[in-house]
Amino acid sequence: MKSILYSFRRGAWLIKIRGMTVAVAASAVGSLALHSAYAAADTPAAAAPKGANLWSPPAQVGPDAKPGDIFWMQQRADAPVGSTGWNVIYVSEVTPGQLKYVSGEIYAPSSKVAEPRDVVLWNHPTAGNADSCAPSRRELKTPTGASRVPAIEELLSKGYVVAMSDYPGLGLPGPTYYMAGEPNARASLDVLKAVQNVPELNASKRYVMYGWSQGGQTTLWAGSIAKSYAPGFSPLGSALIAPAGRILDLTLNSMRSTTLAGYVIATLPGIHSLFPTLKYGDFLTTEGLEQFPAIADGCFDVFATAAKVKAPYQKKALVPGSPWFTALQKVDSFTSVADIPVLIFQGTVDEDTPVKLTSRLRTDLCVSGAKVDYRQFQGLDHRTVVPEAAAVLPGWIESRFKGDSPASNCGS
């Protein structure tokens, strides 16, 4: 296997991938060599280096690093049957000129194929703000037995590589950018570049992306910047499940009910990460500010505690022209791309991302010239619509890769 060179130093294998040296725990060498179908015979293995920690990369990215460069990969133990999965630490240009390490996951079928494998990009929903809440730190299967990545088993069985980002600051040190849009989209597109830096995956540069809730916003932003930020890759479709599309509309809607106050309060640190001159006191009352510890203490604790607060917001928190109003408008400044077809799934009783907001988003996309297949499900909410989407997505994604003409109901 000519493209990967191994050397052992201080308990870790240093692996050169396309000329870039990557430090990998010795116990994970077999995983980075991928499945035995890809690897050379007798791939070396040894005990992991003492004190090695996948989640503790250097604070600063190296001066020669590029988006998509891989720092570390480690095999997961919960990949679907017939596939192999890895946690990956890679470089992302979170904001222009700012490179950071970001964590994510890559899954690939174990079988070897001659033709390049197309890539499916998953963008995850709200996960929490603490590092321990990162999707890659969780089991792929949820306690109910469902996958936290809808339809991943079917997508892998069709031969696709499935990749995903935790987004900046989630899983690794540093601020998160929850609901900040573009930084998360950049990290998502950079995991595509990371996939290309593992030649044994035999990945093509064609991809389809899909996301749920916050992941819907990430997917919309990724589509908006795809051609400029990831030139050379071909986006063939975007699927949105109950998308948190426009954060200003969503925040104004959530502020009408204290039961959704947790969403609003959890959003503020992510927006502040992108616009650090914002002041929390301009948005939150003392009662609202007191909810911040709950954000750090647990992944979803703030949603329960904030619902009990009677007056969490300042009266002029989001009046037009206020600093926070202006910042949220900027987050919503993504533009749709007419030649990337869109599929939207929405439940009629969704309180987290209401149908009226998703319908408005659909109209905006249609007006921009995009082909939009909008599917509305009577009586389903933010979670129960996901299985419906999972049943449809593999076939829809396959059609995008085949080049079939996408359906659109924009005129209805």
mmCIF file of C-alpha atoms in Angstrom:
data_model
loop_
_atom_site.group_PDB
_atom_site.id
_atom_site.type_symbol
_atom_site.label_atom_id
_atom_site.label_comp_id
_atom_site.label_asym_id
_atom_site.label_seq_id
_atom_site.Cartn_x
_atom_site.Cartn_y
_atom_site.Cartn_z
ATOM 1 C CA MET A 1 0.000 0.000 0.000
ATOM 2 C CA LYS A 2 2.053 2.891 -1.320
ATOM 3 C CA SER A 3 -0.010 5.812 -0.072
ATOM 4 C CA ILE A 4 0.420 5.157 3.661
ATOM 5 C CA LEU A 5 3.780 4.934 5.404
ATOM 6 C CA TYR A 6 4.151 3.776 9.004
ATOM 7 C CA SER A 7 6.790 4.607 11.573
ATOM 8 C CA PHE A 8 6.723 4.180 15.340
ATOM 9 C CA ARG A 9 7.804 6.934 17.710
ATOM 10 C CA ARG A 10 7.251 7.287 21.430
ATOM 11 C CA GLY A 11 4.356 4.862 21.523
ATOM 12 C CA ALA A 12 2.435 6.331 18.590
ATOM 13 C CA TRP A 13 2.435 5.531 14.926
ATOM 14 C CA LEU A 14 3.206 8.473 12.680
ATOM 15 C CA ILE A 15 1.344 7.954 9.461
ATOM 16 C CA LYS A 16 1.930 9.961 6.308
ATOM 17 C CA ILE A 17 -1.245 10.585 4.346
ATOM 18 C CA ARG A 18 -0.582 12.366 1.079
ATOM 19 C CA GLY A 19 2.616 13.817 2.457
ATOM 20 C CA MET A 20 1.109 14.939 5.784
ATOM 21 C CA THR A 21 2.298 13.367 9.037
ATOM 22 C CA VAL A 22 -0.547 12.264 11.310
ATOM 23 C CA ALA A 23 -0.075 11.078 14.890
ATOM 24 C CA VAL A 24 -2.205 8.041 15.649
ATOM 25 C CA ALA A 25 -2.516 5.945 18.777
ATOM 26 C CA ALA A 26 -0.734 2.688 18.161
ATOM 27 C CA SER A 27 -3.865 0.733 18.981
ATOM 28 C CA ALA A 28 -5.657 2.624 16.224
ATOM 29 C CA VAL A 29 -3.174 1.862 13.459
ATOM 30 C CA GLY A 30 -5.334 -0.943 12.192
ATOM 31 C CA SER A 31 -8.261 1.457 12.092
ATOM 32 C CA LEU A 32 -6.450 4.121 10.115
ATOM 33 C CA ALA A 33 -5.246 1.427 7.787
ATOM 34 C CA LEU A 34 -8.997 0.984 7.498
ATOM 35 C CA HIS A 35 -10.417 -2.474 7.046
ATOM 36 C CA SER A 36 -8.204 -5.389 6.111
ATOM 37 C CA ALA A 37 -9.726 -5.153 2.644
ATOM 38 C CA TYR A 38 -7.787 -1.930 2.162
ATOM 39 C CA ALA A 39 -4.726 -2.502 4.305
ATOM 40 C CA ALA A 40 -1.471 -4.184 3.512
ATOM 41 C CA ALA A 41 -1.000 -7.566 5.101
ATOM 42 C CA ASP A 42 0.373 -7.766 8.628
ATOM 43 C CA THR A 43 -0.431 -4.173 9.566
ATOM 44 C CA PRO A 44 1.562 -3.507 12.751
ATOM 45 C CA ALA A 45 -0.214 -2.988 16.060
ATOM 46 C CA ALA A 46 0.902 -2.187 19.594
ATOM 47 C CA ALA A 47 -0.399 -0.753 22.861
ATOM 48 C CA ALA A 48 -1.735 2.802 22.786
ATOM 49 C CA PRO A 49 0.769 5.426 23.949
ATOM 50 C CA LYS A 50 0.529 6.147 27.656
ATOM 51 C CA GLY A 51 -1.693 9.145 28.287
ATOM 52 C CA ALA A 52 -2.827 9.451 24.672
ATOM 53 C CA ASN A 53 -6.105 11.324 24.416
ATOM 54 C CA LEU A 54 -8.018 11.681 21.179
ATOM 55 C CA TRP A 55 -9.768 14.758 22.569
ATOM 56 C CA SER A 56 -6.660 16.772 23.452
ATOM 57 C CA PRO A 57 -5.001 18.038 20.278
ATOM 58 C CA PRO A 58 -2.557 20.944 20.524
ATOM 59 C CA ALA A 59 -4.119 24.311 21.328
ATOM 60 C CA GLN A 60 -2.767 25.789 18.107
ATOM 61 C CA VAL A 61 -2.946 24.375 14.612
ATOM 62 C CA GLY A 62 0.425 24.113 12.866
ATOM 63 C CA PRO A 63 1.497 26.944 10.557
ATOM 64 C CA ASP A 64 1.397 24.760 7.436
ATOM 65 C CA ALA A 65 -1.975 23.191 8.179
ATOM 66 C CA LYS A 66 -4.820 23.312 5.675
ATOM 67 C CA PRO A 67 -8.557 22.745 6.107
ATOM 68 C CA GLY A 68 -9.206 19.011 6.028
ATOM 69 C CA ASP A 69 -5.779 18.006 7.322
ATOM 70 C CA ILE A 70 -6.142 15.085 9.735
ATOM 71 C CA PHE A 71 -4.494 15.183 13.148
ATOM 72 C CA TRP A 72 -5.776 11.922 14.588
ATOM 73 C CA MET A 73 -8.109 9.043 13.728
ATOM 74 C CA GLN A 74 -9.386 6.318 16.027
ATOM 75 C CA GLN A 75 -11.589 3.398 15.139
ATOM 76 C CA ARG A 76 -15.047 3.202 16.689
ATOM 77 C CA ALA A 77 -16.526 -0.026 17.982
ATOM 78 C CA ASP A 78 -20.132 0.652 17.001
ATOM 79 C CA ALA A 79 -20.103 0.933 13.217
ATOM 80 C CA PRO A 80 -23.025 -0.795 11.469
ATOM 81 C CA VAL A 81 -22.463 -4.349 10.270
ATOM 82 C CA GLY A 82 -20.420 -4.420 7.089
ATOM 83 C CA SER A 83 -18.788 -1.066 7.719
ATOM 84 C CA THR A 84 -15.999 0.572 9.695
ATOM 85 C CA GLY A 85 -16.174 3.860 11.554
ATOM 86 C CA TRP A 86 -13.646 6.310 12.957
ATOM 87 C CA ASN A 87 -13.569 9.341 15.155
ATOM 88 C CA VAL A 88 -11.443 11.971 13.467
ATOM 89 C CA ILE A 89 -9.736 15.186 14.548
ATOM 90 C CA TYR A 90 -9.177 17.453 11.571
ATOM 91 C CA VAL A 91 -8.452 21.083 10.696
ATOM 92 C CA SER A 92 -11.217 23.542 9.823
ATOM 93 C CA GLU A 93 -11.091 27.189 8.841
ATOM 94 C CA VAL A 94 -13.856 28.116 11.269
ATOM 95 C CA THR A 95 -13.872 31.771 10.226
ATOM 96 C CA PRO A 96 -11.740 33.327 7.469
ATOM 97 C CA GLY A 97 -8.101 32.926 8.467
ATOM 98 C CA GLN A 98 -8.882 31.136 11.753
ATOM 99 C CA LEU A 99 -7.841 27.468 11.728
ATOM 100 C CA LYS A 100 -8.958 25.162 14.532
ATOM 101 C CA TYR A 101 -9.064 21.470 15.275
ATOM 102 C CA VAL A 102 -12.571 20.038 15.004
ATOM 103 C CA SER A 103 -13.844 16.545 15.777
ATOM 104 C CA GLY A 104 -16.127 14.379 13.695
ATOM 105 C CA GLU A 105 -16.829 10.899 12.381
ATOM 106 C CA ILE A 106 -16.309 8.956 9.153
ATOM 107 C CA TYR A 107 -17.993 5.660 8.233
ATOM 108 C CA ALA A 108 -17.311 3.546 5.156
ATOM 109 C CA PRO A 109 -18.348 0.136 3.816
ATOM 110 C CA SER A 110 -15.776 -2.536 4.591
ATOM 111 C CA SER A 111 -15.793 -3.993 1.082
ATOM 112 C CA LYS A 112 -13.285 -2.858 -1.499
ATOM 113 C CA VAL A 113 -14.522 -1.350 -4.758
ATOM 114 C CA ALA A 114 -12.836 -0.186 -7.934
ATOM 115 C CA GLU A 115 -15.006 2.864 -8.549
ATOM 116 C CA PRO A 116 -14.850 5.875 -6.202
ATOM 117 C CA ARG A 117 -17.485 5.946 -3.488
ATOM 118 C CA ASP A 118 -19.802 8.948 -3.341
ATOM 119 C CA VAL A 119 -20.081 10.778 -0.012
ATOM 120 C CA VAL A 120 -23.077 11.619 2.146
ATOM 121 C CA LEU A 121 -22.621 14.462 4.602
ATOM 122 C CA TRP A 122 -24.718 14.437 7.797
ATOM 123 C CA ASN A 123 -25.284 17.605 9.843
ATOM 124 C CA HIS A 124 -26.431 16.911 13.391
ATOM 125 C CA PRO A 125 -29.194 18.622 15.411
ATOM 126 C CA THR A 126 -28.942 20.398 18.770
ATOM 127 C CA ALA A 127 -26.592 18.358 20.946
ATOM 128 C CA GLY A 128 -25.707 20.652 23.861
ATOM 129 C CA ASN A 129 -22.797 23.029 24.382
ATOM 130 C CA ALA A 130 -20.456 21.017 26.637
ATOM 131 C CA ASP A 131 -17.647 18.997 25.021
ATOM 132 C CA SER A 132 -19.066 15.761 26.397
ATOM 133 C CA CYS A 133 -22.247 16.408 24.386
ATOM 134 C CA ALA A 134 -20.491 16.014 21.027
ATOM 135 C CA PRO A 135 -22.174 13.365 18.868
ATOM 136 C CA SER A 136 -18.859 11.581 18.264
ATOM 137 C CA ARG A 137 -18.596 10.962 22.024
ATOM 138 C CA ARG A 138 -21.880 9.083 22.004
ATOM 139 C CA GLU A 139 -22.877 5.648 20.836
ATOM 140 C CA LEU A 140 -24.216 5.507 17.306
ATOM 141 C CA LYS A 141 -27.317 3.738 18.596
ATOM 142 C CA THR A 142 -29.618 5.666 20.915
ATOM 143 C CA PRO A 143 -31.187 3.979 23.999
ATOM 144 C CA THR A 144 -34.303 3.297 21.897
ATOM 145 C CA GLY A 145 -32.264 1.290 19.397
ATOM 146 C CA ALA A 146 -32.524 3.855 16.615
ATOM 147 C CA SER A 147 -29.447 5.436 15.074
ATOM 148 C CA ARG A 148 -28.651 9.060 15.891
ATOM 149 C CA VAL A 149 -27.745 9.386 12.199
ATOM 150 C CA PRO A 150 -30.970 8.721 10.276
ATOM 151 C CA ALA A 151 -30.701 6.006 7.607
ATOM 152 C CA ILE A 152 -26.937 5.531 8.039
ATOM 153 C CA GLU A 153 -27.217 1.746 7.765
ATOM 154 C CA GLU A 154 -29.049 1.970 4.444
ATOM 155 C CA LEU A 155 -26.655 4.591 3.095
ATOM 156 C CA LEU A 156 -23.635 2.465 3.938
ATOM 157 C CA SER A 157 -25.273 -0.591 2.411
ATOM 158 C CA LYS A 158 -25.612 1.386 -0.836
ATOM 159 C CA GLY A 159 -21.854 1.868 -0.818
ATOM 160 C CA TYR A 160 -21.553 5.503 0.260
ATOM 161 C CA VAL A 161 -19.035 7.021 2.639
ATOM 162 C CA VAL A 162 -20.924 8.845 5.415
ATOM 163 C CA ALA A 163 -19.094 11.710 7.134
ATOM 164 C CA MET A 164 -20.070 14.248 9.784
ATOM 165 C CA SER A 165 -18.680 17.046 11.925
ATOM 166 C CA ASP A 166 -19.279 17.767 15.611
ATOM 167 C CA TYR A 167 -18.950 21.473 14.653
ATOM 168 C CA PRO A 168 -16.314 23.814 16.140
ATOM 169 C CA GLY A 169 -15.831 23.793 19.907
ATOM 170 C CA LEU A 170 -18.130 20.836 20.514
ATOM 171 C CA GLY A 171 -16.034 17.868 21.604
ATOM 172 C CA LEU A 172 -12.804 19.873 21.673
ATOM 173 C CA PRO A 173 -11.681 22.925 23.670
ATOM 174 C CA GLY A 174 -12.897 26.324 22.556
ATOM 175 C CA PRO A 175 -16.191 28.145 22.112
ATOM 176 C CA THR A 176 -19.080 26.478 20.351
ATOM 177 C CA TYR A 177 -20.935 28.166 17.511
ATOM 178 C CA TYR A 178 -24.393 26.773 18.202
ATOM 179 C CA MET A 179 -26.825 28.155 15.600
ATOM 180 C CA ALA A 180 -24.190 30.547 14.233
ATOM 181 C CA GLY A 181 -24.507 29.093 10.744
ATOM 182 C CA GLU A 182 -21.401 29.591 8.650
ATOM 183 C CA PRO A 183 -18.696 28.324 11.086
ATOM 184 C CA ASN A 184 -20.568 25.034 11.419
ATOM 185 C CA ALA A 185 -21.045 24.813 7.658
ATOM 186 C CA ARG A 186 -17.320 25.361 7.112
ATOM 187 C CA ALA A 187 -16.523 22.547 9.541
ATOM 188 C CA SER A 188 -19.015 20.319 7.763
ATOM 189 C CA LEU A 189 -17.474 20.969 4.348
ATOM 190 C CA ASP A 190 -13.978 20.522 5.786
ATOM 191 C CA VAL A 191 -14.779 16.969 6.865
ATOM 192 C CA LEU A 192 -15.325 16.306 3.149
ATOM 193 C CA LYS A 193 -11.746 17.420 2.614
ATOM 194 C CA ALA A 194 -10.634 15.170 5.479
ATOM 195 C CA VAL A 195 -12.236 12.187 3.731
ATOM 196 C CA GLN A 196 -10.128 12.959 0.665
ATOM 197 C CA ASN A 197 -7.009 12.833 2.846
ATOM 198 C CA VAL A 198 -7.588 9.118 3.457
ATOM 199 C CA PRO A 199 -7.040 7.694 -0.040
ATOM 200 C CA GLU A 200 -7.977 4.160 1.056
ATOM 201 C CA LEU A 201 -11.580 5.334 1.440
ATOM 202 C CA ASN A 202 -11.617 5.745 -2.336
ATOM 203 C CA ALA A 203 -14.067 8.645 -2.027
ATOM 204 C CA SER A 204 -15.321 10.691 -4.939
ATOM 205 C CA LYS A 205 -15.817 14.448 -4.755
ATOM 206 C CA ARG A 206 -19.572 14.160 -5.302
ATOM 207 C CA TYR A 207 -21.749 14.534 -2.241
ATOM 208 C CA VAL A 208 -25.274 14.957 -0.941
ATOM 209 C CA MET A 209 -25.874 16.523 2.470
ATOM 210 C CA TYR A 210 -28.718 16.290 4.939
ATOM 211 C CA GLY A 211 -29.423 17.658 8.403
ATOM 212 C CA TRP A 212 -32.011 17.787 11.128
ATOM 213 C CA SER A 213 -33.004 20.905 13.126
ATOM 214 C CA GLN A 214 -29.764 22.849 13.725
ATOM 215 C CA GLY A 215 -28.310 20.591 11.060
ATOM 216 C CA GLY A 216 -30.861 22.034 8.653
ATOM 217 C CA GLN A 217 -29.382 25.486 9.165
ATOM 218 C CA THR A 218 -25.886 24.037 8.733
ATOM 219 C CA THR A 219 -26.949 22.329 5.510
ATOM 220 C CA LEU A 220 -28.464 25.531 4.111
ATOM 221 C CA TRP A 221 -25.298 27.474 4.914
ATOM 222 C CA ALA A 222 -23.104 24.717 3.476
ATOM 223 C CA GLY A 223 -25.053 24.889 0.240
ATOM 224 C CA SER A 224 -24.659 28.649 0.177
ATOM 225 C CA ILE A 225 -20.850 28.583 0.436
ATOM 226 C CA ALA A 226 -20.142 25.184 -1.136
ATOM 227 C CA LYS A 227 -18.788 26.394 -4.463
ATOM 228 C CA SER A 228 -16.617 29.139 -2.998
ATOM 229 C CA TYR A 229 -15.386 27.328 0.123
ATOM 230 C CA ALA A 230 -15.093 23.792 -1.252
ATOM 231 C CA PRO A 231 -14.297 24.225 -4.948
ATOM 232 C CA GLY A 232 -13.670 21.007 -6.775
ATOM 233 C CA PHE A 233 -16.436 19.195 -4.896
ATOM 234 C CA SER A 234 -19.869 18.673 -6.450
ATOM 235 C CA PRO A 235 -22.917 19.160 -4.187
ATOM 236 C CA LEU A 236 -25.835 17.257 -5.707
ATOM 237 C CA GLY A 237 -28.597 17.802 -3.155
ATOM 238 C CA SER A 238 -29.622 19.041 0.293
ATOM 239 C CA ALA A 239 -32.226 17.401 2.519
ATOM 240 C CA LEU A 240 -33.654 19.250 5.524
ATOM 241 C CA ILE A 241 -35.512 17.568 8.391
ATOM 242 C CA ALA A 242 -37.529 20.046 10.489
ATOM 243 C CA PRO A 243 -34.907 22.702 9.719
ATOM 244 C CA ALA A 244 -34.038 25.516 12.104
ATOM 245 C CA GLY A 245 -33.550 27.580 8.991
ATOM 246 C CA ARG A 246 -33.638 31.231 9.982
ATOM 247 C CA ILE A 247 -32.529 31.848 13.540
ATOM 248 C CA LEU A 248 -34.065 35.324 13.884
ATOM 249 C CA ASP A 249 -37.573 34.085 13.104
ATOM 250 C CA LEU A 250 -37.022 31.007 15.235
ATOM 251 C CA THR A 251 -35.763 33.005 18.229
ATOM 252 C CA LEU A 252 -38.660 35.484 18.055
ATOM 253 C CA ASN A 253 -41.055 32.550 17.930
ATOM 254 C CA SER A 254 -39.378 30.764 20.856
ATOM 255 C CA MET A 255 -39.476 33.917 22.977
ATOM 256 C CA ARG A 256 -43.292 33.783 22.943
ATOM 257 C CA SER A 257 -43.288 30.732 25.228
ATOM 258 C CA THR A 258 -41.168 30.129 28.318
ATOM 259 C CA THR A 259 -41.200 26.409 27.510
ATOM 260 C CA LEU A 260 -38.797 27.204 24.647
ATOM 261 C CA ALA A 261 -36.596 29.604 26.611
ATOM 262 C CA GLY A 262 -33.832 26.987 26.799
ATOM 263 C CA TYR A 263 -33.371 27.163 23.029
ATOM 264 C CA VAL A 264 -33.066 30.936 23.125
ATOM 265 C CA ILE A 265 -30.589 31.029 26.006
ATOM 266 C CA ALA A 266 -28.480 28.180 24.616
ATOM 267 C CA THR A 267 -28.295 29.984 21.273
ATOM 268 C CA LEU A 268 -26.762 33.169 22.660
ATOM 269 C CA PRO A 269 -23.234 31.818 23.396
ATOM 270 C CA GLY A 270 -22.973 30.473 19.849
ATOM 271 C CA ILE A 271 -23.943 33.826 18.338
ATOM 272 C CA HIS A 272 -21.610 35.583 20.788
ATOM 273 C CA SER A 273 -18.727 33.384 19.581
ATOM 274 C CA LEU A 274 -19.200 34.809 16.097
ATOM 275 C CA PHE A 275 -19.899 38.373 17.284
ATOM 276 C CA PRO A 276 -17.872 38.755 20.514
ATOM 277 C CA THR A 277 -18.804 42.412 21.084
ATOM 278 C CA LEU A 278 -22.386 41.438 21.912
ATOM 279 C CA LYS A 279 -23.399 41.768 25.549
ATOM 280 C CA TYR A 280 -25.527 39.116 27.227
ATOM 281 C CA GLY A 281 -27.044 41.728 29.531
ATOM 282 C CA ASP A 282 -28.600 43.428 26.507
ATOM 283 C CA PHE A 283 -30.638 40.292 25.882
ATOM 284 C CA LEU A 284 -31.152 38.546 29.232
ATOM 285 C CA THR A 285 -32.434 39.637 32.605
ATOM 286 C CA THR A 286 -30.685 38.493 35.782
ATOM 287 C CA GLU A 287 -33.018 35.498 35.832
ATOM 288 C CA GLY A 288 -32.049 34.635 32.307
ATOM 289 C CA LEU A 289 -28.323 35.029 32.964
ATOM 290 C CA GLU A 290 -28.606 32.629 35.894
ATOM 291 C CA GLN A 291 -29.383 29.840 33.429
ATOM 292 C CA PHE A 292 -25.871 29.789 31.983
ATOM 293 C CA PRO A 293 -24.531 27.199 34.468
ATOM 294 C CA ALA A 294 -27.179 24.768 33.240
ATOM 295 C CA ILE A 295 -25.721 25.058 29.739
ATOM 296 C CA ALA A 296 -22.351 23.867 31.019
ATOM 297 C CA ASP A 297 -23.667 21.267 33.467
ATOM 298 C CA GLY A 298 -25.564 19.071 31.044
ATOM 299 C CA CYS A 299 -26.381 18.688 27.392
ATOM 300 C CA PHE A 300 -30.077 19.513 27.688
ATOM 301 C CA ASP A 301 -30.468 20.666 31.304
ATOM 302 C CA VAL A 302 -31.091 24.285 30.337
ATOM 303 C CA PHE A 303 -34.240 23.336 28.435
ATOM 304 C CA ALA A 304 -35.855 22.139 31.669
ATOM 305 C CA THR A 305 -34.515 24.810 34.015
ATOM 306 C CA ALA A 306 -35.135 27.794 31.722
ATOM 307 C CA ALA A 307 -38.752 26.790 31.209
ATOM 308 C CA LYS A 308 -39.398 27.742 34.853
ATOM 309 C CA VAL A 309 -38.116 31.308 34.470
ATOM 310 C CA LYS A 310 -40.915 33.854 34.233
ATOM 311 C CA ALA A 311 -39.047 36.788 32.694
ATOM 312 C CA PRO A 312 -35.730 35.754 31.097
ATOM 313 C CA TYR A 313 -35.507 38.491 28.425
ATOM 314 C CA GLN A 314 -34.939 42.207 28.346
ATOM 315 C CA LYS A 315 -37.892 44.064 26.789
ATOM 316 C CA LYS A 316 -35.765 45.455 23.950
ATOM 317 C CA ALA A 317 -33.662 42.319 23.428
ATOM 318 C CA LEU A 318 -34.678 41.823 19.808
ATOM 319 C CA VAL A 319 -36.169 45.096 18.647
ATOM 320 C CA PRO A 320 -35.171 45.915 15.054
ATOM 321 C CA GLY A 321 -31.787 47.583 14.981
ATOM 322 C CA SER A 322 -30.631 46.248 18.353
ATOM 323 C CA PRO A 323 -27.194 44.552 18.441
ATOM 324 C CA TRP A 324 -28.612 41.049 18.851
ATOM 325 C CA PHE A 325 -31.271 41.613 16.177
ATOM 326 C CA THR A 326 -28.598 42.764 13.725
ATOM 327 C CA ALA A 327 -26.348 39.798 14.569
ATOM 328 C CA LEU A 328 -29.130 37.274 13.986
ATOM 329 C CA GLN A 329 -29.949 38.942 10.684
ATOM 330 C CA LYS A 330 -26.337 38.414 9.628
ATOM 331 C CA VAL A 331 -26.507 34.745 10.621
ATOM 332 C CA ASP A 332 -29.540 34.449 8.347
ATOM 333 C CA SER A 333 -27.724 35.957 5.384
ATOM 334 C CA PHE A 334 -27.102 32.662 3.576
ATOM 335 C CA THR A 335 -28.308 32.467 -0.022
ATOM 336 C CA SER A 336 -29.820 29.431 -1.684
ATOM 337 C CA VAL A 337 -28.153 27.849 -4.700
ATOM 338 C CA ALA A 338 -30.611 27.209 -7.491
ATOM 339 C CA ASP A 339 -28.818 24.156 -8.909
ATOM 340 C CA ILE A 340 -28.755 22.254 -5.587
ATOM 341 C CA PRO A 341 -32.173 20.533 -5.259
ATOM 342 C CA VAL A 342 -33.743 20.612 -1.804
ATOM 343 C CA LEU A 343 -35.955 18.068 -0.013
ATOM 344 C CA ILE A 344 -37.771 19.248 3.136
ATOM 345 C CA PHE A 345 -39.574 17.155 5.769
ATOM 346 C CA GLN A 346 -41.849 18.990 8.221
ATOM 347 C CA GLY A 347 -44.416 17.897 10.804
ATOM 348 C CA THR A 348 -47.562 19.967 11.302
ATOM 349 C CA VAL A 349 -47.455 19.930 15.121
ATOM 350 C CA ASP A 350 -43.756 20.745 15.471
ATOM 351 C CA GLU A 351 -43.369 23.355 18.227
ATOM 352 C CA ASP A 352 -39.562 23.573 18.039
ATOM 353 C CA THR A 353 -39.429 24.525 14.356
ATOM 354 C CA PRO A 354 -43.048 25.460 13.543
ATOM 355 C CA VAL A 355 -44.571 24.608 10.196
ATOM 356 C CA LYS A 356 -45.265 28.286 9.427
ATOM 357 C CA LEU A 357 -41.533 29.075 9.580
ATOM 358 C CA THR A 358 -40.557 26.100 7.437
ATOM 359 C CA SER A 359 -43.263 27.000 4.923
ATOM 360 C CA ARG A 360 -41.816 30.509 4.763
ATOM 361 C CA LEU A 361 -38.347 29.057 4.194
ATOM 362 C CA ARG A 362 -39.716 26.868 1.423
ATOM 363 C CA THR A 363 -41.226 29.910 -0.274
ATOM 364 C CA ASP A 364 -37.917 31.788 -0.072
ATOM 365 C CA LEU A 365 -36.053 28.849 -1.608
ATOM 366 C CA CYS A 366 -38.600 28.503 -4.402
ATOM 367 C CA VAL A 367 -38.464 32.219 -5.194
ATOM 368 C CA SER A 368 -34.678 31.962 -5.467
ATOM 369 C CA GLY A 369 -35.091 29.395 -8.228
ATOM 370 C CA ALA A 370 -34.279 26.245 -6.265
ATOM 371 C CA LYS A 371 -36.139 23.011 -6.961
ATOM 372 C CA VAL A 372 -37.828 22.213 -3.660
ATOM 373 C CA ASP A 373 -39.685 19.011 -2.809
ATOM 374 C CA TYR A 374 -41.603 19.974 0.342
ATOM 375 C CA ARG A 375 -43.259 17.151 2.291
ATOM 376 C CA GLN A 376 -45.528 17.941 5.208
ATOM 377 C CA PHE A 377 -46.687 15.257 7.659
ATOM 378 C CA GLN A 378 -49.956 15.675 9.503
ATOM 379 C CA GLY A 379 -49.782 15.179 13.262
ATOM 380 C CA LEU A 380 -46.002 14.688 13.448
ATOM 381 C CA ASP A 381 -43.659 16.805 15.555
ATOM 382 C CA HIS A 382 -39.967 17.652 15.688
ATOM 383 C CA ARG A 383 -38.916 14.091 16.506
ATOM 384 C CA THR A 384 -41.616 11.864 15.048
ATOM 385 C CA VAL A 385 -41.010 13.259 11.552
ATOM 386 C CA VAL A 386 -37.468 11.837 11.565
ATOM 387 C CA PRO A 387 -38.414 8.177 10.864
ATOM 388 C CA GLU A 388 -40.491 9.360 7.923
ATOM 389 C CA ALA A 389 -37.459 11.161 6.551
ATOM 390 C CA ALA A 390 -35.180 8.185 7.192
ATOM 391 C CA ALA A 391 -37.441 5.957 5.104
ATOM 392 C CA VAL A 392 -37.268 8.286 2.108
ATOM 393 C CA LEU A 393 -33.720 9.633 2.215
ATOM 394 C CA PRO A 394 -31.720 6.633 0.895
ATOM 395 C CA GLY A 395 -33.741 6.497 -2.313
ATOM 396 C CA TRP A 396 -33.723 10.274 -2.769
ATOM 397 C CA ILE A 397 -29.968 10.466 -2.217
ATOM 398 C CA GLU A 398 -29.377 7.598 -4.627
ATOM 399 C CA SER A 399 -31.413 9.438 -7.263
ATOM 400 C CA ARG A 400 -29.229 12.518 -6.851
ATOM 401 C CA PHE A 401 -26.087 10.482 -7.494
ATOM 402 C CA LYS A 402 -27.712 8.800 -10.512
ATOM 403 C CA GLY A 403 -28.502 12.189 -12.011
ATOM 404 C CA ASP A 404 -32.276 11.764 -11.997
ATOM 405 C CA SER A 405 -34.315 14.936 -12.409
ATOM 406 C CA PRO A 406 -35.367 16.139 -8.925
ATOM 407 C CA ALA A 407 -39.033 16.605 -8.120
ATOM 408 C CA SER A 408 -40.290 20.048 -7.160
ATOM 409 C CA ASN A 409 -43.655 21.224 -5.858
ATOM 410 C CA CYS A 410 -42.786 24.919 -5.696
ATOM 411 C CA GLY A 411 -45.776 25.822 -7.844
ATOM 412 C CA SER A 412 -48.321 24.098 -5.612
#
